[in-house]
XYZ file of C-alpha atoms in Angstrom:
591
model
C 0.001 0.013 -0.002
C 1.411 3.398 -1.009
C 1.389 6.295 1.460
C 1.639 10.092 1.566
C 3.821 11.468 4.369
C 3.770 15.084 5.524
C 7.207 16.680 5.311
C 6.325 20.345 5.874
C 3.208 22.399 6.634
C 1.733 20.030 9.217
C 2.722 17.439 11.751
C 5.873 15.976 10.185
C 5.669 12.226 9.724
C 1.852 12.082 9.607
C 0.928 9.540 6.964
C -2.133 8.824 4.822
C -2.803 5.550 3.015
C -3.305 5.608 -0.779
C -5.610 2.613 -1.044
C -7.967 3.345 -3.913
C -7.996 4.151 -7.555
C -8.560 7.815 -6.747
C -7.263 9.660 -3.659
C -8.526 13.236 -3.324
C -6.306 15.777 -1.543
C -7.586 19.148 -0.349
C -9.232 21.216 2.370
C -12.788 19.838 2.002
C -13.889 17.279 4.608
C -14.863 14.764 1.925
C -11.282 14.493 0.681
C -9.352 11.354 1.529
C -6.341 13.450 2.582
C -7.657 16.511 4.441
C -5.170 19.384 4.774
C -6.240 22.076 7.222
C -4.544 24.943 5.407
C -6.374 28.052 4.281
C -4.513 28.420 0.987
C -5.062 24.830 -0.117
C -8.063 24.504 -2.427
C -11.047 22.453 -1.268
C -10.269 19.874 -3.954
C -6.658 20.649 -4.726
C -5.231 17.535 -6.362
C -5.659 13.819 -6.728
C -3.526 10.698 -6.981
C -4.738 8.094 -9.485
C -3.720 4.453 -9.565
C -4.115 2.162 -12.577
C -2.543 -1.287 -12.855
C 0.034 -0.445 -10.212
C 1.069 2.827 -11.811
C 0.449 6.103 -9.963
C -0.053 9.604 -11.324
C -0.632 13.037 -9.825
C -3.233 15.495 -11.216
C -3.851 19.129 -10.334
C -7.628 19.723 -10.010
C -7.464 23.274 -11.352
C -6.377 24.532 -7.905
C -5.923 28.268 -7.312
C -2.287 28.099 -6.250
C -1.113 25.172 -8.332
C 0.494 21.840 -7.621
C 4.254 21.234 -7.698
C 6.078 17.903 -8.160
C 9.743 17.934 -7.186
C 9.763 21.723 -7.449
C 8.175 21.912 -10.931
C 4.604 23.167 -11.408
C 2.480 20.545 -13.119
C -0.282 21.093 -15.691
C -2.791 18.246 -15.859
C -1.697 14.699 -15.058
C 1.917 13.531 -14.576
C 3.477 10.189 -13.526
C 4.306 9.720 -9.838
C 7.323 7.753 -8.609
C 8.475 6.503 -5.217
C 10.113 9.270 -3.199
C 8.568 12.179 -5.193
C 7.770 15.304 -3.250
C 4.442 17.074 -3.786
C 4.003 20.689 -2.705
C 0.520 22.168 -2.304
C 1.104 25.776 -1.194
C 2.716 25.479 2.265
C 2.262 21.716 2.558
C 4.943 19.297 1.305
C 4.070 15.603 1.004
C 6.389 12.693 0.156
C 4.974 9.842 -1.925
C 6.131 6.388 -0.792
C 5.068 3.663 -3.168
C 6.597 0.760 -1.201
C 6.880 1.833 2.451
C 8.446 -0.533 4.969
C 6.307 -1.974 7.772
C 7.614 0.757 10.046
C 6.373 3.375 7.546
C 2.810 2.061 7.222
C 0.269 4.749 8.205
C -1.571 4.913 11.440
C -5.078 6.455 11.606
C -4.972 10.240 11.731
C -7.446 11.824 14.124
C -10.082 13.780 12.297
C -9.065 12.486 8.876
C -10.937 10.409 6.345
C -8.656 7.462 7.257
C -10.218 7.250 10.715
C -12.897 4.929 9.382
C -13.448 1.192 9.233
C -11.921 -0.269 6.086
C -14.494 -2.700 4.671
C -12.538 -3.674 1.544
C -11.844 -7.153 2.837
C -15.346 -7.914 4.044
C -17.690 -10.043 1.958
C -20.251 -8.296 -0.214
C -23.892 -8.551 0.701
C -26.595 -10.169 -1.363
C -30.370 -10.111 -1.200
C -31.984 -12.125 1.562
C -33.800 -15.270 0.529
C -37.478 -14.899 1.345
C -40.004 -17.679 1.248
C -42.652 -17.507 -1.442
C -45.963 -16.145 -0.143
C -47.631 -19.504 -0.865
C -45.663 -20.967 2.043
C -47.143 -18.518 4.577
C -50.410 -19.036 6.453
C -51.465 -15.679 7.878
C -53.904 -16.055 10.757
C -56.492 -13.299 10.231
C -58.261 -13.327 13.599
C -61.044 -10.875 14.250
C -58.569 -8.800 16.204
C -56.433 -8.181 13.063
C -59.071 -5.878 11.664
C -59.391 -3.866 14.858
C -57.359 -0.736 15.543
C -56.876 -1.011 19.278
C -54.966 -4.241 19.520
C -53.562 -3.586 22.986
C -57.002 -2.724 24.345
C -58.843 -5.767 23.002
C -56.013 -8.289 23.060
C -56.996 -11.269 25.174
C -53.849 -12.285 26.986
C -52.466 -15.716 26.274
C -51.223 -17.921 29.092
C -48.267 -15.629 29.841
C -46.630 -12.399 28.660
C -43.568 -10.529 29.785
C -42.741 -6.845 29.246
C -39.281 -6.285 27.793
C -39.091 -2.572 28.485
C -36.289 -2.174 31.044
C -34.225 -4.948 32.637
C -35.685 -8.276 33.661
C -36.772 -8.184 37.306
C -35.235 -10.364 39.944
C -38.217 -12.741 39.882
C -37.755 -13.331 36.168
C -34.037 -14.028 36.507
C -34.547 -16.332 39.425
C -36.620 -18.706 37.282
C -33.699 -19.362 34.964
C -31.045 -21.841 35.942
C -27.853 -19.736 35.802
C -25.840 -22.579 34.265
C -28.442 -23.179 31.575
C -28.690 -19.464 30.862
C -24.921 -19.011 30.647
C -24.482 -22.047 28.408
C -27.255 -20.920 26.087
C -25.939 -17.344 25.815
C -22.441 -18.643 25.090
C -23.775 -21.013 22.476
C -25.731 -18.333 20.598
C -22.909 -15.811 20.904
C -20.430 -18.348 19.517
C -22.797 -19.339 16.703
C -23.339 -15.745 15.541
C -19.912 -14.286 16.268
C -18.511 -14.860 12.778
C -21.627 -13.872 10.809
C -22.054 -10.351 9.474
C -24.852 -10.705 6.922
C -28.500 -10.867 7.962
C -29.283 -13.658 5.499
C -26.612 -15.717 7.314
C -27.321 -14.525 10.870
C -31.035 -15.371 10.969
C -30.892 -19.040 9.798
C -27.968 -19.559 12.190
C -30.012 -18.020 14.960
C -32.947 -20.407 14.362
C -30.581 -23.380 14.112
C -29.085 -22.481 17.519
C -32.497 -21.977 19.115
C -33.546 -25.455 17.918
C -30.458 -26.857 19.703
C -31.332 -24.991 22.882
C -35.046 -25.856 22.804
C -35.272 -29.557 21.772
C -39.105 -29.462 21.715
C -39.141 -26.710 19.036
C -40.524 -28.024 15.741
C -40.950 -24.845 13.758
C -39.767 -21.246 13.972
C -39.466 -18.073 11.960
C -38.112 -14.528 12.138
C -40.015 -11.470 10.854
C -38.141 -8.195 10.405
C -39.326 -4.691 9.669
C -38.352 -3.210 6.317
C -38.730 0.377 5.041
C -38.846 3.660 6.949
C -41.028 4.385 9.966
C -43.936 5.669 7.873
C -43.899 2.820 5.346
C -42.500 -0.082 7.365
C -43.763 -3.606 6.788
C -42.974 -6.981 8.246
C -41.269 -9.483 6.026
C -40.483 -13.157 6.582
C -36.672 -13.349 6.562
C -35.958 -16.906 7.822
C -37.825 -20.056 8.822
C -36.876 -23.518 10.075
C -38.591 -26.825 10.778
C -37.244 -29.738 12.822
C -35.228 -31.957 10.574
C -35.063 -29.491 7.700
C -33.316 -26.263 6.787
C -36.507 -24.286 6.092
C -40.149 -24.770 6.929
C -42.438 -26.012 4.203
C -45.200 -23.718 5.520
C -45.224 -21.037 8.207
C -48.272 -20.294 10.353
C -48.228 -16.649 11.433
C -50.783 -15.038 13.727
C -50.554 -11.336 12.989
C -52.545 -10.691 16.148
C -49.770 -12.086 18.296
C -47.009 -10.507 16.174
C -48.503 -7.033 16.230
C -49.247 -7.211 19.902
C -45.694 -8.283 20.666
C -44.296 -5.377 18.671
C -46.699 -2.709 19.873
C -46.524 -3.571 23.577
C -42.922 -4.889 23.466
C -44.083 -7.949 25.362
C -42.867 -11.508 24.974
C -45.843 -13.865 24.578
C -46.233 -17.498 25.641
C -49.144 -19.754 24.803
C -48.727 -23.082 26.567
C -51.744 -24.592 24.802
C -52.806 -22.922 21.560
C -55.877 -25.124 21.136
C -57.295 -23.938 24.447
C -56.366 -20.291 23.769
C -59.520 -18.330 22.973
C -57.618 -16.062 20.512
C -57.037 -18.933 18.091
C -60.528 -20.397 17.990
C -61.524 -20.769 14.366
C -57.974 -20.379 13.027
C -57.896 -22.972 10.234
C -54.213 -22.340 9.505
C -53.079 -23.105 13.044
C -55.457 -26.059 13.234
C -54.006 -27.561 10.083
C -50.492 -27.061 11.449
C -51.540 -28.794 14.710
C -49.597 -26.315 16.827
C -49.903 -26.933 20.578
C -47.577 -24.385 22.169
C -45.777 -21.231 20.978
C -43.455 -18.411 22.107
C -43.223 -15.020 20.360
C -40.563 -12.529 21.455
C -39.930 -9.065 19.957
C -36.443 -8.084 18.860
C -35.761 -4.737 20.525
C -32.968 -2.175 20.072
C -31.096 -0.530 22.909
C -33.220 2.582 22.439
C -36.485 1.981 24.248
C -38.167 4.730 22.191
C -37.593 2.948 18.878
C -39.932 0.403 17.368
C -38.900 -3.237 17.513
C -36.811 -4.721 14.757
C -39.130 -7.689 14.380
C -40.085 -10.911 16.171
C -38.847 -14.442 16.763
C -41.454 -17.173 17.118
C -40.965 -20.913 17.803
C -43.726 -23.526 18.132
C -44.176 -27.201 19.013
C -46.847 -29.799 18.166
C -46.040 -32.086 21.070
C -48.665 -31.672 23.787
C -46.240 -33.184 26.291
C -43.500 -30.705 25.482
C -45.243 -27.351 25.953
C -43.070 -24.292 26.473
C -42.885 -22.982 30.029
C -42.246 -19.666 31.734
C -38.608 -20.703 32.133
C -38.408 -21.317 28.406
C -39.869 -17.905 27.731
C -37.398 -16.219 30.094
C -34.524 -17.960 28.370
C -35.761 -16.972 24.904
C -36.068 -13.361 26.040
C -32.407 -13.422 27.100
C -31.313 -14.994 23.824
C -33.517 -12.600 21.788
C -31.750 -9.615 23.349
C -28.435 -11.000 22.145
C -29.906 -11.762 18.740
C -31.376 -8.240 18.399
C -27.899 -6.760 18.942
C -26.521 -9.022 16.281
C -29.316 -8.225 13.836
C -28.848 -4.509 14.405
C -25.084 -4.841 13.882
C -25.668 -6.859 10.721
C -27.944 -4.168 9.353
C -25.381 -1.476 10.178
C -22.768 -3.575 8.443
C -24.920 -3.904 5.325
C -25.634 -0.153 5.337
C -21.903 0.517 5.656
C -21.202 -1.725 2.635
C -23.919 -0.016 0.638
C -22.599 3.408 1.605
C -19.130 2.237 0.685
C -20.334 1.188 -2.746
C -22.187 4.463 -3.180
C -19.069 6.384 -2.154
C -17.061 4.533 -4.775
C -19.646 5.346 -7.430
C -19.635 8.983 -6.347
C -15.846 9.091 -6.516
C -15.983 7.726 -10.041
C -18.698 10.262 -11.000
C -16.493 13.032 -9.620
C -13.600 11.849 -11.753
C -15.831 11.586 -14.827
C -17.173 15.063 -14.359
C -13.723 16.546 -13.847
C -12.828 14.869 -17.122
C -15.436 16.969 -18.919
C -13.774 20.235 -17.840
C -11.032 21.664 -20.068
C -7.557 20.369 -19.234
C -5.857 23.464 -20.609
C -6.704 27.066 -21.422
C -6.536 28.762 -24.794
C -3.413 30.725 -25.651
C -4.232 33.067 -28.565
C -1.726 35.838 -29.259
C -2.343 38.846 -27.020
C -4.891 37.152 -24.720
C -4.706 35.440 -21.329
C -7.322 33.109 -19.804
C -8.094 31.997 -16.214
C -10.880 29.943 -14.660
C -12.131 28.346 -11.436
C -14.656 25.524 -10.826
C -15.945 24.050 -7.542
C -19.003 21.840 -7.012
C -21.021 22.409 -3.798
C -21.372 18.607 -3.523
C -19.033 15.988 -4.926
C -20.514 16.564 -8.350
C -22.457 19.540 -9.640
C -24.324 21.209 -12.462
C -22.082 24.166 -13.334
C -20.351 23.843 -16.674
C -17.740 25.674 -18.763
C -15.757 24.835 -21.853
C -13.391 26.290 -24.453
C -14.121 25.199 -28.038
C -11.528 26.108 -30.690
C -12.812 26.619 -34.244
C -10.677 25.913 -37.360
C -10.242 29.621 -38.288
C -8.815 30.533 -34.844
C -12.009 31.729 -33.192
C -12.664 30.479 -29.664
C -16.109 29.787 -28.202
C -16.232 30.237 -24.402
C -19.310 28.540 -22.925
C -20.587 28.641 -19.348
C -23.847 27.234 -17.963
C -25.711 26.446 -14.781
C -28.072 23.472 -14.625
C -31.038 23.924 -12.262
C -30.356 22.027 -9.048
C -27.151 20.312 -7.904
C -25.765 16.917 -7.093
C -26.015 13.813 -9.311
C -29.092 14.767 -11.428
C -27.539 18.131 -12.296
C -24.193 16.471 -13.050
C -25.816 14.012 -15.488
C -27.503 16.879 -17.351
C -24.219 18.798 -17.319
C -22.605 15.838 -19.117
C -25.344 15.974 -21.715
C -24.847 19.718 -22.098
C -21.106 19.267 -22.651
C -21.474 16.943 -25.629
C -24.483 18.731 -27.133
C -22.789 22.119 -26.974
C -19.710 20.897 -28.803
C -21.825 19.211 -31.480
C -23.938 22.322 -32.107
C -20.999 24.750 -32.102
C -18.964 22.656 -34.485
C -21.808 21.877 -36.932
C -23.932 25.062 -37.052
C -23.045 28.006 -39.316
C -22.932 30.611 -36.521
C -23.176 30.942 -32.731
C -26.803 32.072 -32.774
C -27.882 28.965 -34.695
C -25.770 26.767 -32.360
C -27.511 28.022 -29.176
C -30.911 27.828 -30.889
C -30.257 24.238 -31.903
C -28.958 23.419 -28.412
C -32.182 24.775 -26.854
C -34.354 22.738 -29.219
C -32.338 19.591 -28.390
C -32.580 20.140 -24.595
C -36.267 21.035 -24.775
C -37.186 17.888 -26.694
C -34.994 15.472 -24.742
C -37.652 14.450 -22.148
C -35.729 15.869 -19.166
C -38.908 17.132 -17.462
C -39.001 20.666 -16.103
C -35.265 21.168 -15.757
C -33.784 24.203 -17.421
C -30.262 25.577 -17.982
C -29.021 29.121 -17.948
C -26.382 29.288 -20.649
C -23.919 31.813 -22.049
C -21.819 31.435 -25.186
C -19.137 33.985 -26.179
C -17.225 33.788 -29.449
C -13.842 35.510 -29.345
C -12.140 36.467 -32.599
C -8.561 37.213 -31.476
C -7.617 38.541 -34.901
C -10.412 41.097 -35.208
C -10.638 41.545 -31.400
C -14.427 41.120 -31.391
C -16.603 39.252 -28.946
C -20.034 37.883 -29.949
C -22.384 37.104 -27.041
C -25.416 34.824 -27.085
C -27.181 34.687 -23.721
C -29.854 32.120 -22.755
C -31.045 33.509 -19.397
C -27.569 33.526 -17.813
C -25.994 36.226 -15.704
C -24.611 38.901 -18.021
C -20.802 38.854 -18.358
C -18.870 41.885 -17.147
C -16.436 43.981 -19.166
C -13.816 46.034 -17.410
C -12.353 48.698 -19.612
C -8.751 49.822 -19.374
C -9.909 53.007 -17.536
C -11.586 50.920 -14.772
C -15.200 51.351 -15.938
C -17.343 48.176 -15.656
C -20.359 47.318 -17.852
C -22.622 44.372 -18.460
C -22.563 42.789 -21.892
C -25.474 41.555 -24.012
C -28.323 42.211 -21.556
C -30.528 43.581 -24.312
C -30.386 40.341 -26.346
C -30.633 37.882 -23.435
C -33.517 35.383 -23.866
C -35.055 32.465 -21.984
C -32.907 29.700 -20.458
C -32.436 26.461 -22.406
C -35.183 23.862 -22.085
C -38.209 26.112 -21.606
C -39.492 27.042 -25.062
C -38.443 24.751 -27.964
C -39.199 27.428 -30.604
C -37.006 30.072 -28.960
C -34.616 31.807 -31.391
C -31.548 33.486 -29.915
C -29.912 36.721 -31.024
C -26.456 38.111 -30.325
C -24.524 41.173 -29.310
C -21.076 42.006 -30.678
C -18.565 44.184 -28.821
C -15.023 45.290 -29.500
C -12.295 44.172 -27.097
C -9.835 47.000 -26.649
C -6.275 46.687 -25.305
C -6.352 46.223 -21.512
C -10.012 45.092 -21.436
C -10.970 42.228 -19.085
C -14.078 40.033 -19.477
C -15.518 38.041 -16.526
C -18.273 35.382 -16.745
C -19.624 33.588 -13.685
C -22.464 31.479 -12.244
C -24.738 32.460 -9.369
C -22.598 30.502 -6.920
C -20.412 33.629 -6.856
C -23.014 36.411 -6.480
C -25.432 34.419 -4.325
C -22.849 33.320 -1.762
C -24.319 34.064 1.686
C -22.675 35.348 4.836
C -23.391 34.085 8.334
C -25.689 37.137 8.690
C -27.724 35.872 5.670
C -26.421 38.696 3.433
C -25.878 38.022 -0.306
C -22.481 38.765 -1.886
C -24.178 40.307 -4.909
C -23.117 41.668 -8.268
C -22.238 45.099 -6.881
C -19.364 43.700 -4.807
C -18.131 41.767 -7.799
C -18.192 44.889 -10.014
C -16.405 46.910 -7.330
C -13.627 44.367 -7.044
C -13.301 44.154 -10.842
C -13.169 47.949 -11.212
C -10.288 48.447 -8.766
C -8.236 45.422 -9.748
C -5.125 45.911 -11.855
C -3.190 42.738 -12.501
C -3.313 39.358 -14.243
C -6.591 37.478 -14.773
C -5.153 34.586 -12.744
C -4.744 36.873 -9.760
C -8.155 38.412 -10.404
C -9.931 35.033 -10.317
C -7.975 33.966 -7.217
C -8.828 37.225 -5.422
C -12.566 36.973 -6.215
C -12.732 33.363 -5.022
C -10.903 34.253 -1.782
C -13.194 37.178 -1.156
C -16.303 35.076 -1.712
C -15.044 32.377 0.655
C -14.114 35.021 3.277
C -17.544 36.650 2.880
C -19.157 33.233 3.481
C -17.273 32.869 6.744
C -15.155 29.973 5.546
C -18.214 27.707 5.237
C -18.816 25.450 2.276
C -20.659 27.320 -0.493
C -24.327 26.468 -0.926
C -24.167 26.319 -4.710
C -21.784 25.214 -7.422
C -19.251 27.947 -8.325
C -17.778 28.666 -11.722
C -15.774 31.742 -12.665
C -13.755 32.446 -15.801
C -11.990 35.471 -17.213
C -9.856 36.571 -20.131
C -8.020 39.784 -20.966
C -6.431 41.452 -23.938
C -2.910 42.641 -23.375
C -2.442 46.405 -22.941
C -1.191 48.427 -25.881
């Protein structure tokens, strides 16, 4: 396992494992290597691994990424012993560290988590076909007040709170200890629910020799839409029961009242009179115990029920007490198994999200245009791991450059998917249509007719002719770009020809505005993640602040973009921005 070791700018010797195909480095908490340094970008760089080969990539950071003292552009190979500098932080890459160099968990870092890579993957639980289930629909099942009208069976025991002394005194301590040890040993190596539950029933059949049939029901779904589902069953002499008799009256009562229920003689129990299912199954005695979590306020996880047909082997109060004890151990195991499965699912989702992040970063331009007399700069940051802001540089055969920027409504994965569609469609339209107006009109028609629902996109396309020094602007509902003249005056471009966003009206035809770019002029385009950044006092950054900063600035466009981003972050109080942020600028050299 490769590692990154801090050399400068932090606690020297601190190490981070590089264990995945992509390792993000930056200031944001979702990075795998979190660097608490104000000048490090939130997603500054990443290390990629493919077939044992490592590479380092700068993620369009504000202050750049240096490898062995040289600033990198894009992706470069990474070798053992290389030094990576991100602003004030210097990291050493160790591809084959010795055992003494292997990383220890770093407090507060992404490595302080359980690594589940070596654990088995989960699969769907096997559930018996509904034809194997007899549901006892007693008159009580249709009533609302089960606890009020429930006619108590032979015995019941509340499980809220600890068992009282009288309950514990009925259990032979040796029997109880042996049973608890047996069930703990049986379940200790199982982590998946579909393995835990059959093992649980198998162990209960060993502990209760008179048991002939048993099942486990578990809740599925959220609190509002939960339902009980048969997750495991067992019959004496077989792995699963051929048919399962379930009295929902007993099950619901056990879950609602959190009481363990014992019926020593089902045939004499008035609740089961007229139950053809139970009569056919010839059940004589049964125990039903809810599986409860440690939180007494939460609903039960489900129930365990075991039955016998032998009238001479009825379950007793001592059996019920023992089953209660074992059920408490089983509930802990079931809850842990569920948490384990959720962790595996989250892990898989995290991997998919990491891949989606990498794919989206791949859509962004890897380099900036370099026409004679012009300089470009840009910045992109998603509010979540992926986002809906978009920008691109499209070079035309005659030397013209189309600068596109857009903002998909919403954020997260849906916006990112539409952003990917926008990227390919924009390039197709720009490269095939006769002019920029026709390209944006065709792009709108394509987006409107693509069946994407009510989503829309604000979009701005600017065509720079660096030979004639003209800029054509086609605006589809996006924030107007700003032009700073050499004398410091700031104006908005193309407001008079701005039309509806993409995806609203398929028949929309877009017009354009053409302006001359004079020596020393600076153009800035941005998304609302810049102007709608909010302070802790709920104040909006606004366009006025942006224009003020642009008017007084006199320097390179790289420094301008960096200054604006820093001011927006400072205005937001250092908190993560609510919306995706995209900012780009270009300038014509002074005369």
